[in-house]
PDB file of C-alpha atoms in Angstrom:
ATOM      1  CA  GLY K 147      -0.010  -0.052   0.095  1.00 40.00           C
ATOM      2  CA  GLU K 148       0.979   3.213  -0.135  1.00 45.00           C
ATOM      3  CA  SER K 149       2.373   5.568   3.112  1.00 53.00           C
ATOM      4  CA  VAL K 150       3.805   8.856   3.094  1.00 63.00           C
ATOM      5  CA  GLY K 151       5.838  10.093   5.958  1.00 59.00           C
ATOM      6  CA  LEU K 152       7.445  13.099   7.347  1.00 52.00           C
ATOM      7  CA  HIS K 153      11.027  13.342   8.663  1.00 53.00           C
ATOM      8  CA  LEU K 154      10.433  15.888  11.367  1.00 57.00           C
ATOM      9  CA  PRO K 155       6.667  16.895  13.042  1.00 86.00           C
ATOM     10  CA  THR K 156       7.966  20.612  13.629  1.00 91.00           C
ATOM     11  CA  LEU K 157      10.341  22.679  12.144  1.00 93.00           C
ATOM     12  CA  SER K 158      11.251  26.322  13.777  1.00 95.00           C
ATOM     13  CA  VAL K 159      13.154  28.820  11.398  1.00 96.00           C
ATOM     14  CA  GLN K 160      14.386  32.767  11.485  1.00 97.00           C
ATOM     15  CA  GLU K 161      12.634  34.923   9.259  1.00 97.00           C
ATOM     16  CA  GLY K 162      14.738  35.402   6.184  1.00 97.00           C
ATOM     17  CA  ASP K 163      16.262  31.755   6.461  1.00 96.00           C
ATOM     18  CA  ASN K 164      15.361  29.182   3.860  1.00 96.00           C
ATOM     19  CA  SER K 165      13.412  26.281   5.090  1.00 96.00           C
ATOM     20  CA  ILE K 166      13.596  22.826   4.182  1.00 96.00           C
ATOM     21  CA  ILE K 167      10.777  20.254   4.580  1.00 95.00           C
ATOM     22  CA  ASN K 168      11.391  16.589   3.873  1.00 93.00           C
ATOM     23  CA  CYS K 169       9.048  13.866   3.061  1.00 92.00           C
ATOM     24  CA  ALA K 170       9.454  10.039   2.450  1.00 90.00           C
ATOM     25  CA  TYR K 171       7.135   7.809   0.498  1.00 89.00           C
ATOM     26  CA  SER K 172       6.935   3.994   0.235  1.00 86.00           C
ATOM     27  CA  ASN K 173       5.088   3.314  -3.050  1.00 83.00           C
ATOM     28  CA  SER K 174       7.430   3.057  -6.104  1.00 81.00           C
ATOM     29  CA  ALA K 175       4.461   3.466  -8.517  1.00 81.00           C
ATOM     30  CA  SER K 176       3.854   7.090  -7.458  1.00 84.00           C
ATOM     31  CA  ASP K 177       4.065   9.371 -10.143  1.00 85.00           C
ATOM     32  CA  TYR K 178       2.453  12.379  -8.738  1.00 88.00           C
ATOM     33  CA  PHE K 179       3.656  14.404  -5.874  1.00 92.00           C
ATOM     34  CA  ILE K 180       1.960  17.530  -4.186  1.00 93.00           C
ATOM     35  CA  TRP K 181       2.771  19.907  -1.350  1.00 95.00           C
ATOM     36  CA  TYR K 182      -0.195  21.420   0.331  1.00 96.00           C
ATOM     37  CA  LYS K 183       0.248  24.305   3.045  1.00 97.00           C
ATOM     38  CA  GLN K 184      -2.465  24.543   5.746  1.00 96.00           C
ATOM     39  CA  GLU K 185      -2.981  27.764   7.907  1.00 95.00           C
ATOM     40  CA  SER K 186      -4.622  27.477  11.319  1.00 92.00           C
ATOM     41  CA  GLY K 187      -8.129  27.200  10.924  1.00 91.00           C
ATOM     42  CA  LYS K 188      -8.197  27.114   7.016  1.00 93.00           C
ATOM     43  CA  GLY K 189      -8.186  24.513   4.429  1.00 95.00           C
ATOM     44  CA  PRO K 190      -5.420  22.886   2.638  1.00 95.00           C
ATOM     45  CA  GLN K 191      -4.154  24.952   0.197  1.00 94.00           C
ATOM     46  CA  PHE K 192      -2.051  23.964  -3.072  1.00 93.00           C
ATOM     47  CA  ILE K 193       1.630  25.005  -3.287  1.00 95.00           C
ATOM     48  CA  ILE K 194       3.304  23.096  -5.749  1.00 95.00           C
ATOM     49  CA  ASP K 195       3.520  19.721  -7.348  1.00 93.00           C
ATOM     50  CA  ILE K 196       5.907  17.666  -9.434  1.00 93.00           C
ATOM     51  CA  ARG K 197       5.462  14.693 -11.605  1.00 90.00           C
ATOM     52  CA  SER K 198       7.738  11.638 -11.716  1.00 90.00           C
ATOM     53  CA  ASN K 199       9.481  12.563 -14.956  1.00 91.00           C
ATOM     54  CA  MET K 200      10.952  15.821 -13.180  1.00 94.00           C
ATOM     55  CA  ASP K 201      13.253  15.964 -10.336  1.00 95.00           C
ATOM     56  CA  LYS K 202      12.937  19.638  -9.897  1.00 97.00           C
ATOM     57  CA  ARG K 203      10.295  22.158 -10.022  1.00 97.00           C
ATOM     58  CA  GLN K 204      10.284  25.947  -9.228  1.00 96.00           C
ATOM     59  CA  GLY K 205       7.623  28.292  -8.176  1.00 94.00           C
ATOM     60  CA  GLN K 206       7.814  31.572  -6.160  1.00 92.00           C
ATOM     61  CA  ARG K 207      10.195  31.268  -3.310  1.00 96.00           C
ATOM     62  CA  VAL K 208       9.448  27.376  -3.191  1.00 97.00           C
ATOM     63  CA  THR K 209      11.046  24.709  -5.062  1.00 98.00           C
ATOM     64  CA  VAL K 210      10.124  21.054  -4.754  1.00 97.00           C
ATOM     65  CA  LEU K 211      12.871  18.197  -5.105  1.00 97.00           C
ATOM     66  CA  LEU K 212      12.062  14.608  -6.208  1.00 96.00           C
ATOM     67  CA  ASN K 213      14.490  11.750  -5.633  1.00 95.00           C
ATOM     68  CA  LYS K 214      12.937   8.692  -6.981  1.00 93.00           C
ATOM     69  CA  THR K 215      15.956   6.585  -6.005  1.00 93.00           C
ATOM     70  CA  VAL K 216      15.641   7.208  -2.491  1.00 94.00           C
ATOM     71  CA  LYS K 217      11.820   7.809  -2.429  1.00 93.00           C
ATOM     72  CA  HIS K 218      12.287  11.204  -1.095  1.00 94.00           C
ATOM     73  CA  LEU K 219      10.588  14.689  -1.706  1.00 94.00           C
ATOM     74  CA  SER K 220      11.490  17.962  -0.256  1.00 96.00           C
ATOM     75  CA  LEU K 221      10.018  21.611  -0.217  1.00 97.00           C
ATOM     76  CA  GLN K 222      12.476  24.397  -0.253  1.00 97.00           C
ATOM     77  CA  ILE K 223      10.972  27.944   0.957  1.00 97.00           C
ATOM     78  CA  ALA K 224      13.407  30.773   0.156  1.00 97.00           C
ATOM     79  CA  ALA K 225      13.538  33.442   2.548  1.00 97.00           C
ATOM     80  CA  THR K 226      10.958  32.420   4.786  1.00 97.00           C
ATOM     81  CA  GLN K 227       8.491  34.948   6.073  1.00 96.00           C
ATOM     82  CA  PRO K 228       5.913  34.837   9.348  1.00 96.00           C
ATOM     83  CA  GLY K 229       3.243  34.464   6.360  1.00 96.00           C
ATOM     84  CA  ASP K 230       4.998  31.044   5.742  1.00 97.00           C
ATOM     85  CA  SER K 231       4.029  29.679   9.116  1.00 97.00           C
ATOM     86  CA  ALA K 232       1.609  26.779   8.937  1.00 96.00           C
ATOM     87  CA  VAL K 233       1.406  22.874   8.509  1.00 95.00           C
ATOM     88  CA  TYR K 234       2.889  21.544   5.443  1.00 96.00           C
ATOM     89  CA  PHE K 235       1.498  18.564   3.810  1.00 93.00           C
ATOM     90  CA  CYS K 236       3.090  16.388   1.202  1.00 93.00           C
ATOM     91  CA  GLY K 237       1.090  14.210  -0.713  1.00 92.00           C
ATOM     92  CA  THR K 238       1.447  11.337  -3.206  1.00 90.00           C
ATOM     93  CA  GLN K 239      -0.931   9.863  -6.169  1.00 84.00           C
ATOM     94  CA  GLY K 240      -0.118   6.324  -8.259  1.00 74.00           C
ATOM     95  CA  GLY K 241      -1.638   3.369  -9.268  1.00 65.00           C
ATOM     96  CA  SER K 242      -4.937   4.755  -7.845  1.00 67.00           C
ATOM     97  CA  GLU K 243      -6.814   7.784  -8.151  1.00 68.00           C
ATOM     98  CA  LYS K 244      -6.549   8.802  -4.418  1.00 81.00           C
ATOM     99  CA  LEU K 245      -4.168  11.020  -3.235  1.00 85.00           C
ATOM    100  CA  VAL K 246      -2.151   9.882   0.246  1.00 87.00           C
ATOM    101  CA  PHE K 247      -1.119  12.425   2.466  1.00 89.00           C
ATOM    102  CA  GLY K 248       1.743  12.585   5.120  1.00 86.00           C
ATOM    103  CA  LYS K 249       1.195  13.617   8.668  1.00 83.00           C
ATOM    104  CA  GLY K 250       2.205  17.155   8.368  1.00 90.00           C
ATOM    105  CA  THR K 251       5.193  19.330   9.453  1.00 93.00           C
ATOM    106  CA  LYS K 252       4.553  22.478  11.103  1.00 94.00           C
ATOM    107  CA  LEU K 253       6.524  25.239  10.244  1.00 96.00           C
ATOM    108  CA  THR K 254       7.223  28.094  12.920  1.00 96.00           C
ATOM    109  CA  VAL K 255       8.905  31.295  11.355  1.00 96.00           C
ATOM    110  CA  ASN K 256      10.424  33.318  14.291  1.00 94.00           C
ATOM    111  CA  PRO K 257      11.049  37.159  13.941  1.00 89.00           C
TER     112      PRO K 257
ATOM    113  CA  ASP R  41     -16.229  34.161  -4.900  1.00 61.00           C
ATOM    114  CA  THR R  42     -15.811  31.358  -2.914  1.00 67.00           C
ATOM    115  CA  ALA R  43     -14.382  28.363  -4.789  1.00 92.00           C
ATOM    116  CA  VAL R  44     -15.120  25.469  -2.556  1.00 97.00           C
ATOM    117  CA  SER R  45     -17.531  26.272   0.460  1.00 96.00           C
ATOM    118  CA  GLN R  46     -18.679  24.094   3.447  1.00 97.00           C
ATOM    119  CA  THR R  47     -21.704  24.572   5.781  1.00 97.00           C
ATOM    120  CA  PRO R  48     -21.631  24.463   8.687  1.00 97.00           C
ATOM    121  CA  LYS R  49     -18.369  25.763   9.872  1.00 96.00           C
ATOM    122  CA  TYR R  50     -18.723  24.275  13.350  1.00 97.00           C
ATOM    123  CA  LEU R  51     -21.015  21.716  14.136  1.00 97.00           C
ATOM    124  CA  VAL R  52     -21.450  20.595  17.734  1.00 97.00           C
ATOM    125  CA  THR R  53     -23.761  17.602  18.570  1.00 97.00           C
ATOM    126  CA  GLN R  54     -24.602  14.816  20.862  1.00 97.00           C
ATOM    127  CA  MET R  55     -23.698  11.145  20.404  1.00 97.00           C
ATOM    128  CA  GLY R  56     -26.383   9.052  18.476  1.00 97.00           C
ATOM    129  CA  ASN R  57     -27.512  12.207  16.360  1.00 97.00           C
ATOM    130  CA  ASP R  58     -27.678  12.431  12.524  1.00 97.00           C
ATOM    131  CA  LYS R  59     -26.078  15.487  11.065  1.00 97.00           C
ATOM    132  CA  SER R  60     -25.291  16.543   7.411  1.00 97.00           C
ATOM    133  CA  ILE R  61     -22.444  18.694   6.027  1.00 97.00           C
ATOM    134  CA  LYS R  62     -22.723  20.443   2.790  1.00 97.00           C
ATOM    135  CA  CYS R  63     -20.164  21.098   0.230  1.00 97.00           C
ATOM    136  CA  GLU R  64     -20.585  23.363  -3.040  1.00 97.00           C
ATOM    137  CA  GLN R  65     -17.854  24.284  -5.621  1.00 97.00           C
ATOM    138  CA  ASN R  66     -17.928  26.762  -8.406  1.00 96.00           C
ATOM    139  CA  LEU R  67     -15.152  25.932 -10.072  1.00 95.00           C
ATOM    140  CA  GLY R  68     -16.554  23.858 -12.801  1.00 93.00           C
ATOM    141  CA  HIS R  69     -15.021  20.613 -11.643  1.00 92.00           C
ATOM    142  CA  ASP R  70     -16.380  17.490 -12.268  1.00 89.00           C
ATOM    143  CA  THR R  71     -14.648  15.638  -9.270  1.00 90.00           C
ATOM    144  CA  MET R  72     -15.436  16.235  -5.619  1.00 93.00           C
ATOM    145  CA  TYR R  73     -13.863  14.451  -2.249  1.00 94.00           C
ATOM    146  CA  TRP R  74     -14.629  14.394   1.322  1.00 95.00           C
ATOM    147  CA  TYR R  75     -11.795  14.206   3.712  1.00 96.00           C
ATOM    148  CA  LYS R  76     -11.198  13.488   7.325  1.00 95.00           C
ATOM    149  CA  GLN R  77      -8.499  15.291   9.420  1.00 94.00           C
ATOM    150  CA  ASP R  78      -8.008  14.182  12.896  1.00 90.00           C
ATOM    151  CA  SER R  79      -6.938  15.705  16.011  1.00 85.00           C
ATOM    152  CA  LYS R  80      -3.163  14.942  15.099  1.00 83.00           C
ATOM    153  CA  LYS R  81      -3.679  16.649  11.667  1.00 85.00           C
ATOM    154  CA  PHE R  82      -3.817  13.628   9.614  1.00 88.00           C
ATOM    155  CA  LEU R  83      -5.698  14.117   6.336  1.00 91.00           C
ATOM    156  CA  LYS R  84      -7.308  10.690   4.792  1.00 91.00           C
ATOM    157  CA  ILE R  85      -9.952  10.755   1.949  1.00 92.00           C
ATOM    158  CA  MET R  86     -13.226   9.221   2.657  1.00 93.00           C
ATOM    159  CA  PHE R  87     -15.269   9.531  -0.497  1.00 90.00           C
ATOM    160  CA  SER R  88     -14.573  10.726  -4.267  1.00 89.00           C
ATOM    161  CA  TYR R  89     -17.357  11.516  -6.699  1.00 88.00           C
ATOM    162  CA  ASN R  90     -16.901  11.803 -10.401  1.00 85.00           C
ATOM    163  CA  ASN R  91     -20.071  13.556 -12.158  1.00 80.00           C
ATOM    164  CA  LYS R  92     -22.001  12.174  -9.500  1.00 80.00           C
ATOM    165  CA  GLU R  93     -20.639   8.714  -9.594  1.00 85.00           C
ATOM    166  CA  LEU R  94     -18.960   7.279  -6.694  1.00 86.00           C
ATOM    167  CA  ILE R  95     -15.240   6.338  -7.600  1.00 82.00           C
ATOM    168  CA  ILE R  96     -13.445   6.083  -4.411  1.00 81.00           C
ATOM    169  CA  ASN R  97     -14.996   4.612  -1.112  1.00 83.00           C
ATOM    170  CA  GLU R  98     -12.536   4.043   1.543  1.00 84.00           C
ATOM    171  CA  THR R  99     -13.132   1.688   4.456  1.00 76.00           C
ATOM    172  CA  VAL R 100     -15.550   3.980   6.030  1.00 84.00           C
ATOM    173  CA  PRO R 101     -18.411   3.208   8.407  1.00 89.00           C
ATOM    174  CA  ASN R 102     -21.613   2.826   6.966  1.00 90.00           C
ATOM    175  CA  ARG R 103     -23.179   5.476   8.964  1.00 95.00           C
ATOM    176  CA  PHE R 104     -21.312   7.966   6.315  1.00 94.00           C
ATOM    177  CA  SER R 105     -23.442   8.338   3.458  1.00 93.00           C
ATOM    178  CA  PRO R 106     -22.138  10.834   0.775  1.00 92.00           C
ATOM    179  CA  LYS R 107     -24.834  12.113  -1.570  1.00 92.00           C
ATOM    180  CA  SER R 108     -24.241  14.214  -4.869  1.00 92.00           C
ATOM    181  CA  PRO R 109     -27.435  15.975  -6.309  1.00 91.00           C
ATOM    182  CA  ASP R 110     -25.286  17.600  -9.093  1.00 91.00           C
ATOM    183  CA  LYS R 111     -21.723  17.685 -10.065  1.00 89.00           C
ATOM    184  CA  ALA R 112     -21.425  21.085  -8.046  1.00 94.00           C
ATOM    185  CA  HIS R 113     -22.642  19.690  -4.821  1.00 95.00           C
ATOM    186  CA  LEU R 114     -21.508  16.752  -2.510  1.00 95.00           C
ATOM    187  CA  ASN R 115     -22.887  16.432   0.815  1.00 95.00           C
ATOM    188  CA  LEU R 116     -21.852  13.964   3.606  1.00 96.00           C
ATOM    189  CA  HIS R 117     -24.574  12.660   6.070  1.00 96.00           C
ATOM    190  CA  ILE R 118     -23.325  10.873   9.348  1.00 96.00           C
ATOM    191  CA  ASN R 119     -25.988   8.741  11.138  1.00 96.00           C
ATOM    192  CA  SER R 120     -25.727   7.837  14.813  1.00 97.00           C
ATOM    193  CA  LEU R 121     -22.798   9.988  15.771  1.00 97.00           C
ATOM    194  CA  GLU R 122     -20.148   8.373  17.870  1.00 96.00           C
ATOM    195  CA  LEU R 123     -17.536  10.164  19.839  1.00 96.00           C
ATOM    196  CA  GLY R 124     -14.674   9.050  17.195  1.00 94.00           C
ATOM    197  CA  ASP R 125     -16.674  11.203  14.502  1.00 96.00           C
ATOM    198  CA  SER R 126     -15.198  14.113  15.896  1.00 97.00           C
ATOM    199  CA  ALA R 127     -12.809  15.584  13.493  1.00 96.00           C
ATOM    200  CA  VAL R 128     -12.317  18.554  10.924  1.00 97.00           C
ATOM    201  CA  TYR R 129     -13.824  17.187   7.544  1.00 97.00           C
ATOM    202  CA  PHE R 130     -12.626  18.976   4.467  1.00 97.00           C
ATOM    203  CA  CYS R 131     -14.486  18.851   1.216  1.00 97.00           C
ATOM    204  CA  ALA R 132     -12.305  19.264  -2.221  1.00 96.00           C
ATOM    205  CA  SER R 133     -12.671  19.546  -5.884  1.00 95.00           C
ATOM    206  CA  SER R 134     -10.668  18.939  -8.965  1.00 91.00           C
ATOM    207  CA  LEU R 135     -10.830  18.540 -12.691  1.00 87.00           C
ATOM    208  CA  LEU R 136     -12.503  15.013 -14.220  1.00 74.00           C
ATOM    209  CA  LEU R 137     -10.282  12.423 -12.385  1.00 64.00           C
ATOM    210  CA  ASN R 138      -9.398   9.516 -15.001  1.00 67.00           C
ATOM    211  CA  PRO R 139      -7.500   6.657 -14.156  1.00 63.00           C
ATOM    212  CA  GLY R 140      -3.823   7.562 -14.776  1.00 60.00           C
ATOM    213  CA  ARG R 141      -4.679  11.311 -14.874  1.00 65.00           C
ATOM    214  CA  LEU R 142      -3.579  13.389 -11.690  1.00 69.00           C
ATOM    215  CA  GLU R 143      -5.481  16.862 -10.863  1.00 79.00           C
ATOM    216  CA  THR R 144      -4.702  19.507  -8.286  1.00 86.00           C
ATOM    217  CA  GLN R 145      -7.247  19.318  -5.547  1.00 90.00           C
ATOM    218  CA  TYR R 146      -8.879  22.537  -4.041  1.00 94.00           C
ATOM    219  CA  PHE R 147     -10.158  22.161  -0.623  1.00 96.00           C
ATOM    220  CA  GLY R 148     -12.863  23.946   1.255  1.00 96.00           C
ATOM    221  CA  PRO R 149     -12.500  25.598   4.695  1.00 96.00           C
ATOM    222  CA  GLY R 150     -13.450  22.648   6.630  1.00 97.00           C
ATOM    223  CA  THR R 151     -16.328  21.636   9.034  1.00 98.00           C
ATOM    224  CA  ARG R 152     -14.998  21.253  12.723  1.00 97.00           C
ATOM    225  CA  LEU R 153     -17.614  18.311  14.244  1.00 97.00           C
ATOM    226  CA  LEU R 154     -17.313  17.809  17.770  1.00 97.00           C
ATOM    227  CA  VAL R 155     -19.518  15.023  19.265  1.00 97.00           C
ATOM    228  CA  LEU R 156     -20.422  15.183  23.235  1.00 96.00           C
TER     229      LEU R 156
END
């Protein structure tokens, strides 16, 4: 079956630093990977996704890296801001239609 | 101009009651989902509908029954509520989900259900 985990449940960074949130997955058939941000009291919000034919994709201040060899996914946030404080979820999809989410990493940005 | 909306936002009820949560999306999407998020923030899919047809039905008690009157709405009815049903329930929608195709899901704000 599919399982998705995160290396750290919490991450605390200083404002202006770069943040890296990691995710490991188990299903070799996973071919779509996605990151969501969930602020307190709100629903998950799409950040960035990547397909298995790529190993890197960049958005605005965010970069997703995919290492299929070790089944590892990471989200990098450049120049982290207080507004980035949230819980970040990775998700994978492959073989079935359903999206499987990891447990979430809570990012706290200290001013 | 809310994309995915849910009502109510908060729901407090007694054990044994029956309750419904409503979801509407105005994105023109064909696929809608219900997720449950527990107290540890773990987000798990419950159901998915494509154009009013059930396509994903995870291991969910029969007390949970989704209903899709049209492709813009997916409601969740819960019978005989139990303490363990307390959670945040999220509705989501995406473009038509076909096998082998992957579409970004857009989430609603959630319904916080507390069963006493």
